[in-house]
Amino acid sequence: MSDGPYDEREDDSAHLAVIGMACRFAGADGLDAFWRNLTDGVDTVTRSAPRPVPGGATGAAREYVPARGLLKDPEWFDAGYFGYSPREARIIAPQHRVFLECAVEALDHAGYDPERHPGAIGVYGGGTDTAYAQLLRQPGSVPAATDMEILLGNAVDYLATRVAYKLGLRGPAVTVQAACATSLAAVHTAAQALLAGDCDLALAGGVAVHAPAKSSPYVEGGIIAADGVCRTFDAAAGGTVGGDGVGIVVLKRLAEALADGDHVHAVLRGTAVNNDGSDRIGFTAPSVEGQAAVIRDAQYVAGVDPATVTYVEAHGTATPLGDPIEIAALTKAFGTGPEDREVCRIGSVKTNIGHTDAAAGAAGLIKTVLALEHATIPRSLHFDEPNPQIDFAAGPFRVANRTEEWRPHGIPRRAGVSSFGIGGTNAHVVLEEPPAPVAADLADPWQLLVLSARTPAALDAVTENLAAHLRARPELPVADIAWTLQSGRRVHAHRAYAVVGGRAESLRVLSGEEGARPAGSRGPSGARPVTFLFPGTGAGGSGEVRRLYGAEQAFRRAVEECHAAAAPHLGAAAAEALRRGGTHTDRGTADLTAFAEEYALARLWKTWGIRPASVLGTGVGALTAATVAGALDLDGAVRLVLGRARLLNGGDGADAREGTAITAGTARTDGTAGDTAAADRFQELVREVGPRAPRIPVACAVSGRLLAPDEVVERARWSAAPAEEGNTGAALAALLAEPHAVLVEIGAGAALTSLARANPARADTHVLVPTLTGTGAAGEPPSLLTALGELWLAGAAVSWDAVHGGRRRLRVPLPAYPFERQRHLVEVPEPEPAPLRAEPGPAPVTEDGGGPDREETVLVVARLYAEILGLPEVGPDDSFFDLGGDSLIAVQLLTRTRELFAVDLDVLSLYEAETAAQLAELIDKSTADGDSSR
């Protein structure tokens, strides 16, 4: 495969896009800090005072410098975000926790919420061997921790599957292990899965985190540098330096990424993995032939001429054997090439952060992706004089000894990244600069920013971080920021929103300038039933209606459908007046306009994902409500609107009064002949129209209650009734009987929501949302966006694509979620505490029928919950499973229960009695019955 000629193929169907990244390395808690350190030429390795070389001869003065690239606080973890109890968090190895958080950050950076992504998301990654499991097995480390718990929390077998479980990923979850080549081999595996259609989005990377920190003593003849400095390709190179780190990239098929408006950081053109086999001097030794072959294979898959590759991120361990072999292999793979070929710069991120073991390939990959995106090659540190064992003159490679602009002549920026593992596994990938993005469609001037977090403190941090991001990146379009927040972030319980008219307004609100702040929810949000209220007044001829008609296709189509349905029943003049809009003096045209506007608003809200669970209408709004509920079709509803108007105008010689209305409610008249005739004629029209049973409940402003489906169908319910509709308050009270009801006024003003707000049944848990309260004047925020923000605060699931009218928007990188970390680490073992006593607590059942004291049993069980879950205290009504318990931990709890109370309960018992109070009651009952075998 690698012997054929290279040709520049234009077909990009096999190319992948890097659309998201996340990392933590020494001195860098994220991508921005990592790139800043790289371009500033910062060595972030931690070094200690020199120590004598272990095992040195007596009196020898030889010393070494202990050094390692260390993460800041790797044992700190946001256990609550992932639903872990403190005890379980301590059992899970820090490298698993760091990888889990990094996976969340990578998806955030890509702009994807896994819960709403329609396709399969895969995860491919590996880790390193740590000593954390051994610490857990020491007496007193974590009381009653089982071998199974330690295995599940520490073995790398469960690294990828834990991410899939906690993030809800439905694609393949595969652990990849290849020593130092692990993370780049994981990228190759993920790339093959994407191309094969196994998944639609893939996370790939690796992690190596030791907590407590790992010590790597210098050994004569080993791979560790005695001076604690990694001097890749330098004449003074004496070995590598260990380091901790984690890196994950998010991959997607390139064509789909471009079509979906993803931010493409780089193009992954080709990958390859092989092994050196046995043709080498030893199991741990590298091979020129194997490395050269994998590089040529990757270039062949990528379809690129090696002469167009102008940077290589080398494995670069700075070992006496490894560096010369790597350059020899690169020279063989790249060949001689044309005399005028570009110089190919070469460097190694290990000179900055150390050798991060299983994460090394991801570190080099992320560095190179950032270099491609920023058109800058960072300096490879600690290079002064070339290693004399390396023949640089035989190839195009020159060490990048300074940070420089990267703009090759006449060819795109392309790079190779290598990662070679002890044992002979070699991995190489070929990258290319990102293509120019397809421009977004023209955006509305006003946008809705939505923010959420698990806690109020985290929500404040989300707001502050976004403000800082906007200041640092003024080029980001606010519409794309809004789209990314809306569609690409996991939605949490605590929420806030802001309607903004541009970057300056966004910064003002997010920063809290001049007292402005995003509007926030009073507490956790959740799904709530929504009622549409139709006042029967339409949109009041406001400028907002003109804006909606011009900008919102769903609104415009619904209005036009109403006009088309009315046309056969109107004269030419009336039809033209209806089409022009505005204020009408003719009742029929005015009522039909009100009906059409409210019907169109309801259609728009449903298009945006806000679907009513019930409806209430007054005046002509009752007919709109019945139509939205499915009791009337549009043609029939229009006929009833016009028939109602004719009757109210005294048409057909009827003695109808201006103060009457036709409504779907209990028939009421004052007994006059005119009223009776009007009711008869209207009921005949209703019979012709033929109402159906509604799909959702209809509240009646006349009867003051929710109507049964068969009542809506009854012809007698549709009659002439007093316009006062005196039971509107009772109907609202019936709707407010639902403690978490959301009432949305579909029309101009706030008449019905104001009545609801003054209703005695109204509580703080209710949400009342008027939707058209503005005038539509220039510079005024659209009130409909504010209403949408309020509904989102209340827990509504919004169809954001529809809100943007299907216009093309772009995802942009935004700050990741601000984890609220706490320290979770096995401490130095202390003497095991005395067993928990039930005294003064429940005594076992005696022969004379004596039993335990109920109150004391609850206290002891609550203490048991706290002990088993590692919590400071537990309340009697706290659920074992909500606190982080599971079936494995339940076994331990029931074992302790058996020891203390001499009752034999199985795990199913705990699912039926989750709280301490419920379990105490079950224990007392079992003890009193003398039956401990349940």
Short mmCIF file of C-alpha atoms in Angstrom, two decimals, residues 379-817:
data_model
loop_
_atom_site.label_atom_id
_atom_site.label_comp_id
_atom_site.label_asym_id
_atom_site.label_seq_id
_atom_site.Cartn_x
_atom_site.Cartn_y
_atom_site.Cartn_z
CA ARG A 379 9.12 26.53 19.54
CA SER A 380 10.42 23.12 20.57
CA LEU A 381 12.24 23.88 23.81
CA HIS A 382 15.75 23.09 25.05
CA PHE A 383 17.29 22.76 21.59
CA ASP A 384 20.68 24.42 21.17
CA GLU A 385 22.82 22.05 19.11
CA PRO A 386 21.71 19.11 16.96
CA ASN A 387 22.32 15.62 18.24
CA PRO A 388 25.40 14.43 16.28
CA GLN A 389 23.83 10.98 15.98
CA ILE A 390 21.01 12.45 13.85
CA ASP A 391 21.57 12.99 10.13
CA PHE A 392 19.42 16.10 9.59
CA ALA A 393 21.21 16.83 6.32
CA ALA A 394 19.68 13.73 4.70
CA GLY A 395 16.13 15.03 4.93
CA PRO A 396 14.01 18.20 4.98
CA PHE A 397 13.65 18.33 8.78
CA ARG A 398 14.73 21.26 10.91
CA VAL A 399 13.94 21.61 14.60
CA ALA A 400 11.51 24.45 15.30
CA ASN A 401 13.85 26.40 17.58
CA ARG A 402 11.66 29.50 17.60
CA THR A 403 7.95 30.28 17.41
CA GLU A 404 7.19 31.33 13.85
CA GLU A 405 4.36 32.08 11.49
CA TRP A 406 3.31 29.08 9.43
CA ARG A 407 2.34 30.01 5.89
CA PRO A 408 3.83 27.64 3.29
CA HIS A 409 4.00 28.81 -0.32
CA GLY A 410 1.28 27.56 -2.64
CA ILE A 411 0.18 24.62 -0.50
CA PRO A 412 -2.12 24.27 2.51
CA ARG A 413 -0.72 23.87 5.99
CA ARG A 414 -0.26 20.13 6.57
CA ALA A 415 1.28 18.27 9.46
CA GLY A 416 2.06 14.79 10.68
CA VAL A 417 1.82 13.61 14.30
CA SER A 418 3.63 10.52 15.55
CA SER A 419 3.26 8.45 18.68
CA PHE A 420 5.25 5.30 19.31
CA GLY A 421 4.66 2.89 22.16
CA ILE A 422 6.97 0.59 24.05
CA GLY A 423 6.20 -2.82 22.63
CA GLY A 424 6.34 -1.62 19.04
CA THR A 425 2.93 -0.08 18.31
CA ASN A 426 3.35 2.92 16.01
CA ALA A 427 0.66 5.49 15.17
CA HIS A 428 0.77 8.42 12.75
CA VAL A 429 -1.87 10.87 11.57
CA VAL A 430 -1.89 13.49 8.82
CA LEU A 431 -3.66 16.80 9.46
CA GLU A 432 -4.52 19.80 7.31
CA GLU A 433 -5.57 23.35 8.05
CA PRO A 434 -9.35 23.87 8.36
CA PRO A 435 -11.31 24.95 5.29
CA ALA A 436 -12.99 28.32 5.24
CA PRO A 437 -16.40 27.93 6.89
CA VAL A 438 -19.58 28.31 4.90
CA ALA A 439 -21.04 31.65 5.93
CA ALA A 440 -24.03 31.77 8.23
CA ASP A 441 -27.32 33.23 7.05
CA LEU A 442 -28.26 36.78 7.94
CA ALA A 443 -29.36 36.88 11.57
CA ASP A 444 -32.02 38.85 13.39
CA PRO A 445 -30.63 41.80 15.35
CA TRP A 446 -32.05 40.49 18.63
CA GLN A 447 -30.94 37.16 20.09
CA LEU A 448 -31.84 35.06 23.12
CA LEU A 449 -28.89 33.89 25.24
CA VAL A 450 -29.71 30.93 27.50
CA LEU A 451 -27.49 29.80 30.36
CA SER A 452 -27.84 26.94 32.81
CA ALA A 453 -25.94 25.13 35.57
CA ARG A 454 -26.47 22.62 38.34
CA THR A 455 -26.23 25.22 41.13
CA PRO A 456 -26.70 28.99 41.47
CA ALA A 457 -22.97 29.45 42.11
CA ALA A 458 -22.08 27.55 38.94
CA LEU A 459 -24.63 29.61 37.00
CA ASP A 460 -22.89 32.79 38.13
CA ALA A 461 -19.60 31.31 36.94
CA VAL A 462 -21.14 30.38 33.56
CA THR A 463 -22.29 34.00 33.15
CA GLU A 464 -18.95 35.51 34.15
CA ASN A 465 -16.96 33.14 31.94
CA LEU A 466 -19.11 33.91 28.92
CA ALA A 467 -18.67 37.65 29.46
CA ALA A 468 -14.89 37.24 29.64
CA HIS A 469 -14.96 35.10 26.48
CA LEU A 470 -16.88 37.78 24.57
CA ARG A 471 -14.38 40.43 25.64
CA ALA A 472 -11.47 38.30 24.46
CA ARG A 473 -13.13 37.34 21.15
CA PRO A 474 -15.02 40.36 19.79
CA GLU A 475 -15.23 38.74 16.34
CA LEU A 476 -17.75 36.10 17.44
CA PRO A 477 -21.26 36.80 16.07
CA VAL A 478 -23.84 37.04 18.84
CA ALA A 479 -26.31 34.98 16.78
CA ASP A 480 -23.82 32.09 16.63
CA ILE A 481 -23.10 32.40 20.35
CA ALA A 482 -26.83 32.23 21.01
CA TRP A 483 -27.22 29.20 18.73
CA THR A 484 -24.35 27.35 20.41
CA LEU A 485 -25.76 28.04 23.88
CA GLN A 486 -29.24 26.98 22.80
CA SER A 487 -28.42 23.80 20.91
CA GLY A 488 -24.98 22.77 22.09
CA ARG A 489 -25.10 22.82 25.86
CA ARG A 490 -26.53 20.34 28.32
CA VAL A 491 -29.55 21.92 30.01
CA HIS A 492 -29.38 22.05 33.80
CA ALA A 493 -31.91 22.88 36.50
CA HIS A 494 -30.79 26.44 37.35
CA ARG A 495 -31.31 28.73 34.38
CA ALA A 496 -31.00 32.30 33.17
CA TYR A 497 -31.59 34.15 29.93
CA ALA A 498 -31.01 37.51 28.31
CA VAL A 499 -32.49 39.11 25.19
CA VAL A 500 -29.65 41.10 23.63
CA GLY A 501 -29.29 43.31 20.60
CA GLY A 502 -25.59 42.90 19.86
CA ARG A 503 -22.17 42.40 21.40
CA ALA A 504 -22.21 45.60 23.50
CA GLU A 505 -25.62 44.74 24.91
CA SER A 506 -24.48 41.18 25.60
CA LEU A 507 -21.45 42.35 27.56
CA ARG A 508 -23.52 44.91 29.47
CA VAL A 509 -26.03 42.31 30.61
CA LEU A 510 -23.62 39.45 31.24
CA SER A 511 -21.27 41.72 33.19
CA GLY A 512 -24.05 43.24 35.28
CA GLU A 513 -23.26 46.77 34.15
CA GLU A 514 -25.77 49.49 35.07
CA GLY A 515 -27.71 46.97 37.13
CA ALA A 516 -28.51 44.78 34.14
CA ARG A 517 -28.46 41.04 34.73
CA PRO A 518 -29.81 37.97 32.95
CA ALA A 519 -33.27 36.98 34.14
CA GLY A 520 -33.00 33.86 36.29
CA SER A 521 -35.25 31.12 37.60
CA ARG A 522 -36.12 31.09 41.27
CA GLY A 523 -35.27 27.42 41.62
CA PRO A 524 -34.68 24.21 39.69
CA SER A 525 -36.63 23.97 36.44
CA GLY A 526 -38.56 21.00 35.15
CA ALA A 527 -41.22 20.01 32.64
CA ARG A 528 -44.56 21.78 33.29
CA PRO A 529 -47.99 21.69 31.66
CA VAL A 530 -48.64 24.74 29.46
CA THR A 531 -52.04 26.35 28.89
CA PHE A 532 -52.65 28.70 25.98
CA LEU A 533 -54.91 31.63 26.87
CA PHE A 534 -56.68 33.33 23.93
CA PRO A 535 -58.10 36.77 24.88
CA GLY A 536 -59.86 37.23 21.54
CA THR A 537 -58.23 40.59 20.89
CA GLY A 538 -55.59 39.45 18.44
CA ALA A 539 -52.25 41.20 18.41
CA GLY A 540 -53.76 44.64 18.66
CA GLY A 541 -52.30 45.90 15.38
CA SER A 542 -48.87 46.21 17.02
CA GLY A 543 -45.61 46.58 15.14
CA GLU A 544 -44.62 43.19 16.51
CA VAL A 545 -47.26 41.54 14.32
CA ARG A 546 -45.81 43.20 11.23
CA ARG A 547 -42.37 41.95 12.26
CA LEU A 548 -43.68 38.42 12.84
CA TYR A 549 -45.48 38.40 9.51
CA GLY A 550 -42.33 39.45 7.72
CA ALA A 551 -39.81 37.34 9.62
CA GLU A 552 -41.58 34.17 10.82
CA GLN A 553 -42.66 31.82 8.06
CA ALA A 554 -44.86 29.69 10.35
CA PHE A 555 -46.76 32.79 11.50
CA ARG A 556 -47.17 34.14 7.97
CA ARG A 557 -48.40 30.82 6.56
CA ALA A 558 -50.97 30.42 9.31
CA VAL A 559 -52.34 33.92 8.71
CA GLU A 560 -52.52 33.25 4.98
CA GLU A 561 -54.35 29.96 5.60
CA CYS A 562 -56.96 31.85 7.62
CA HIS A 563 -57.32 34.43 4.84
CA ALA A 564 -57.73 31.68 2.25
CA ALA A 565 -60.39 29.97 4.36
CA ALA A 566 -62.29 33.25 4.76
CA ALA A 567 -62.09 34.40 1.14
CA PRO A 568 -65.17 32.44 -0.12
CA HIS A 569 -67.26 34.04 2.62
CA LEU A 570 -66.16 37.68 2.12
CA GLY A 571 -66.73 40.32 -0.48
CA ALA A 572 -63.78 41.63 -2.49
CA ALA A 573 -63.46 44.78 -0.37
CA ALA A 574 -63.54 42.89 2.91
CA ALA A 575 -61.03 40.33 1.64
CA GLU A 576 -58.66 43.11 0.57
CA ALA A 577 -59.09 44.88 3.93
CA LEU A 578 -58.30 41.62 5.71
CA ARG A 579 -55.19 41.11 3.61
CA ARG A 580 -53.90 44.64 4.31
CA GLY A 581 -54.23 44.16 8.07
CA GLY A 582 -54.32 47.01 10.53
CA THR A 583 -57.33 48.21 12.55
CA HIS A 584 -60.80 47.35 11.22
CA THR A 585 -64.17 48.93 11.98
CA ASP A 586 -66.13 46.07 10.44
CA ARG A 587 -66.81 43.45 13.13
CA GLY A 588 -66.40 40.48 10.81
CA THR A 589 -63.04 41.64 9.50
CA ALA A 590 -61.89 42.67 13.00
CA ASP A 591 -62.89 39.35 14.56
CA LEU A 592 -61.37 37.37 11.76
CA THR A 593 -58.14 39.36 12.08
CA ALA A 594 -58.05 38.67 15.82
CA PHE A 595 -58.73 34.98 15.21
CA ALA A 596 -56.03 34.73 12.51
CA GLU A 597 -53.39 36.49 14.59
CA GLU A 598 -54.00 34.37 17.68
CA TYR A 599 -54.22 31.19 15.60
CA ALA A 600 -50.93 32.11 13.89
CA LEU A 601 -49.27 32.88 17.22
CA ALA A 602 -50.32 29.48 18.54
CA ARG A 603 -48.94 27.86 15.38
CA LEU A 604 -45.65 29.70 15.85
CA TRP A 605 -45.36 28.63 19.49
CA LYS A 606 -46.03 25.01 18.56
CA THR A 607 -43.41 25.25 15.80
CA TRP A 608 -40.98 26.46 18.46
CA GLY A 609 -41.75 23.38 20.56
CA ILE A 610 -44.20 24.94 23.02
CA ARG A 611 -47.27 22.71 22.85
CA PRO A 612 -50.32 23.36 25.01
CA ALA A 613 -51.68 20.77 27.44
CA SER A 614 -54.97 22.74 27.64
CA VAL A 615 -56.59 25.91 26.29
CA LEU A 616 -58.90 28.70 27.44
CA GLY A 617 -60.44 31.44 25.33
CA THR A 618 -62.74 34.41 25.76
CA GLY A 619 -64.85 36.09 23.09
CA VAL A 620 -63.69 35.08 19.65
CA GLY A 621 -60.67 33.59 21.44
CA ALA A 622 -62.92 30.71 22.52
CA LEU A 623 -63.18 29.69 18.86
CA THR A 624 -59.42 30.00 18.47
CA ALA A 625 -58.95 27.82 21.55
CA ALA A 626 -61.34 25.20 20.18
CA THR A 627 -59.47 25.20 16.86
CA VAL A 628 -56.06 24.81 18.50
CA ALA A 629 -57.47 22.01 20.67
CA GLY A 630 -58.60 20.17 17.54
CA ALA A 631 -62.36 20.51 18.15
CA LEU A 632 -62.76 22.60 14.98
CA ASP A 633 -61.02 22.52 11.64
CA LEU A 634 -59.87 25.84 10.24
CA ASP A 635 -62.61 26.22 7.63
CA GLY A 636 -65.32 25.52 10.18
CA ALA A 637 -63.79 27.88 12.71
CA VAL A 638 -63.67 30.73 10.16
CA ARG A 639 -67.35 30.16 9.33
CA LEU A 640 -68.22 30.36 13.03
CA VAL A 641 -66.17 33.54 13.50
CA LEU A 642 -67.98 35.24 10.60
CA GLY A 643 -71.39 33.84 11.67
CA ARG A 644 -70.85 35.13 15.19
CA ALA A 645 -70.00 38.59 13.85
CA ARG A 646 -73.12 38.72 11.64
CA LEU A 647 -75.33 37.79 14.59
CA LEU A 648 -73.73 40.38 16.83
CA ASN A 649 -74.31 42.98 14.14
CA GLY A 650 -77.99 42.06 14.05
CA GLY A 651 -77.72 40.26 10.71
CA ASP A 652 -80.67 38.44 9.22
CA GLY A 653 -83.06 40.74 11.15
CA ALA A 654 -82.20 39.12 14.50
CA ASP A 655 -82.56 41.16 17.64
CA ALA A 656 -78.97 40.36 18.65
CA ARG A 657 -77.28 42.87 20.88
CA GLU A 658 -73.74 44.20 20.69
CA GLY A 659 -73.14 42.81 24.16
CA THR A 660 -73.46 39.12 23.28
CA ALA A 661 -70.85 36.58 22.33
CA ILE A 662 -70.84 33.11 20.88
CA THR A 663 -68.68 30.75 22.85
CA ALA A 664 -68.10 27.07 23.36
CA GLY A 665 -69.67 26.96 26.77
CA THR A 666 -72.83 26.31 28.72
CA ALA A 667 -75.85 27.77 26.92
CA ARG A 668 -77.18 30.82 28.70
CA THR A 669 -79.59 33.50 27.44
CA ASP A 670 -81.82 36.05 29.12
CA GLY A 671 -84.88 34.49 27.51
CA THR A 672 -85.64 37.15 24.88
CA ALA A 673 -86.89 36.08 21.48
CA GLY A 674 -83.89 37.67 19.78
CA ASP A 675 -81.47 35.76 21.97
CA THR A 676 -83.32 32.51 21.35
CA ALA A 677 -83.35 33.02 17.59
CA ALA A 678 -79.64 33.90 17.57
CA ALA A 679 -78.87 30.82 19.60
CA ASP A 680 -80.90 28.62 17.25
CA ARG A 681 -79.25 29.98 14.13
CA PHE A 682 -75.79 29.64 15.63
CA GLN A 683 -76.44 26.07 16.80
CA GLU A 684 -77.54 25.20 13.27
CA LEU A 685 -74.24 26.59 11.98
CA VAL A 686 -72.41 24.57 14.62
CA ARG A 687 -74.25 21.45 13.43
CA GLU A 688 -73.08 22.12 9.89
CA VAL A 689 -69.49 22.67 11.01
CA GLY A 690 -69.51 19.54 13.17
CA PRO A 691 -67.15 19.99 16.16
CA ARG A 692 -65.05 17.00 17.19
CA ALA A 693 -63.78 15.76 20.52
CA PRO A 694 -60.72 17.91 21.33
CA ARG A 695 -57.22 16.45 21.54
CA ILE A 696 -56.50 18.45 24.69
CA PRO A 697 -58.78 19.78 27.46
CA VAL A 698 -60.76 22.97 26.83
CA ALA A 699 -61.49 25.30 29.75
CA CYS A 700 -64.73 27.28 29.50
CA ALA A 701 -65.03 30.93 30.57
CA VAL A 702 -68.83 30.55 30.85
CA SER A 703 -69.10 27.40 32.96
CA GLY A 704 -65.87 28.16 34.80
CA ARG A 705 -64.42 24.68 34.46
CA LEU A 706 -62.70 22.23 32.14
CA LEU A 707 -65.18 20.68 29.72
CA ALA A 708 -65.40 16.96 29.14
CA PRO A 709 -64.70 15.97 25.51
CA ASP A 710 -68.31 15.02 24.87
CA GLU A 711 -69.46 18.41 26.16
CA VAL A 712 -67.43 20.20 23.52
CA VAL A 713 -69.10 18.11 20.82
CA GLU A 714 -72.63 18.87 22.04
CA ARG A 715 -74.33 21.43 19.79
CA ALA A 716 -76.11 23.05 22.74
CA ARG A 717 -72.77 24.06 24.23
CA TRP A 718 -72.22 26.43 21.32
CA SER A 719 -74.72 29.19 21.79
CA ALA A 720 -75.39 32.88 22.37
CA ALA A 721 -74.13 33.76 25.85
CA PRO A 722 -73.53 36.97 27.81
CA ALA A 723 -70.39 38.71 26.63
CA GLU A 724 -69.31 39.23 30.21
CA GLU A 725 -68.36 35.58 30.53
CA GLY A 726 -68.47 35.99 34.27
CA ASN A 727 -66.81 32.67 35.11
CA THR A 728 -63.44 33.43 33.52
CA GLY A 729 -61.92 33.65 37.00
CA ALA A 730 -63.31 30.23 37.92
CA ALA A 731 -61.93 28.76 34.70
CA LEU A 732 -58.51 30.22 35.50
CA ALA A 733 -58.75 28.81 39.02
CA ALA A 734 -59.44 25.37 37.55
CA LEU A 735 -56.29 25.66 35.48
CA LEU A 736 -54.29 26.95 38.45
CA ALA A 737 -55.27 23.87 40.44
CA GLU A 738 -52.21 22.31 38.80
CA PRO A 739 -49.45 23.59 41.13
CA HIS A 740 -46.85 23.94 38.37
CA ALA A 741 -49.09 25.28 35.63
CA VAL A 742 -47.70 27.66 33.00
CA LEU A 743 -50.27 30.05 31.48
CA VAL A 744 -49.25 31.68 28.20
CA GLU A 745 -51.35 34.53 26.80
CA ILE A 746 -51.58 34.17 23.01
CA GLY A 747 -52.44 37.71 22.05
CA ALA A 748 -51.68 41.34 22.70
CA GLY A 749 -51.35 42.67 26.22
CA ALA A 750 -51.78 40.78 29.46
CA ALA A 751 -55.51 40.82 30.19
CA LEU A 752 -55.90 37.14 31.03
CA THR A 753 -52.50 36.68 32.68
CA SER A 754 -53.27 39.73 34.84
CA LEU A 755 -56.57 38.12 35.89
CA ALA A 756 -54.69 34.93 36.67
CA ARG A 757 -52.09 36.83 38.69
CA ALA A 758 -54.88 38.32 40.85
CA ASN A 759 -56.67 34.97 41.18
CA PRO A 760 -56.76 33.57 44.76
CA ALA A 761 -55.69 30.18 43.38
CA ARG A 762 -52.48 31.61 42.00
CA ALA A 763 -49.27 30.49 43.80
CA ASP A 764 -45.58 31.26 43.50
CA THR A 765 -45.08 27.98 41.69
CA HIS A 766 -47.20 29.13 38.77
CA VAL A 767 -45.68 30.84 35.74
CA LEU A 768 -47.71 33.48 33.86
CA VAL A 769 -46.34 34.60 30.51
CA PRO A 770 -47.81 37.35 28.32
CA THR A 771 -46.29 37.08 24.84
CA LEU A 772 -46.99 40.34 23.01
CA THR A 773 -46.47 43.27 25.34
CA GLY A 774 -44.26 45.44 23.15
CA THR A 775 -45.01 47.93 20.41
CA GLY A 776 -42.48 46.69 17.88
CA ALA A 777 -40.77 50.07 17.90
CA ALA A 778 -37.19 50.28 16.63
CA GLY A 779 -34.66 49.43 19.34
CA GLU A 780 -37.23 47.60 21.45
CA PRO A 781 -36.48 43.93 22.26
CA PRO A 782 -39.07 41.55 20.76
CA SER A 783 -41.42 40.63 23.58
CA LEU A 784 -41.90 37.21 22.02
CA LEU A 785 -38.22 36.41 22.69
CA THR A 786 -38.64 37.51 26.28
CA ALA A 787 -41.66 35.23 26.59
CA LEU A 788 -39.63 32.39 25.10
CA GLY A 789 -36.93 33.04 27.67
CA GLU A 790 -39.50 32.86 30.47
CA LEU A 791 -40.85 29.58 29.14
CA TRP A 792 -37.31 28.18 28.89
CA LEU A 793 -36.75 29.21 32.51
CA ALA A 794 -39.88 27.27 33.41
CA GLY A 795 -38.47 24.10 31.87
CA ALA A 796 -39.92 24.14 28.37
CA ALA A 797 -38.15 22.08 25.71
CA VAL A 798 -37.59 24.49 22.83
CA SER A 799 -37.04 23.63 19.16
CA TRP A 800 -34.19 26.07 18.63
CA ASP A 801 -33.76 25.35 14.94
CA ALA A 802 -37.35 26.48 14.40
CA VAL A 803 -36.75 29.60 16.51
CA HIS A 804 -34.02 30.53 14.03
CA GLY A 805 -36.42 29.82 11.18
CA GLY A 806 -34.20 27.11 9.74
CA ARG A 807 -31.56 29.71 8.89
CA ARG A 808 -27.99 28.48 8.89
CA ARG A 809 -26.14 29.19 12.09
CA LEU A 810 -22.60 28.23 13.11
CA ARG A 811 -21.39 26.60 16.30
CA VAL A 812 -18.57 28.50 17.95
CA PRO A 813 -16.22 27.44 20.77
CA LEU A 814 -17.45 28.76 24.11
CA PRO A 815 -16.25 28.25 27.70
CA ALA A 816 -16.80 24.78 29.11
CA TYR A 817 -18.92 24.02 32.16
#
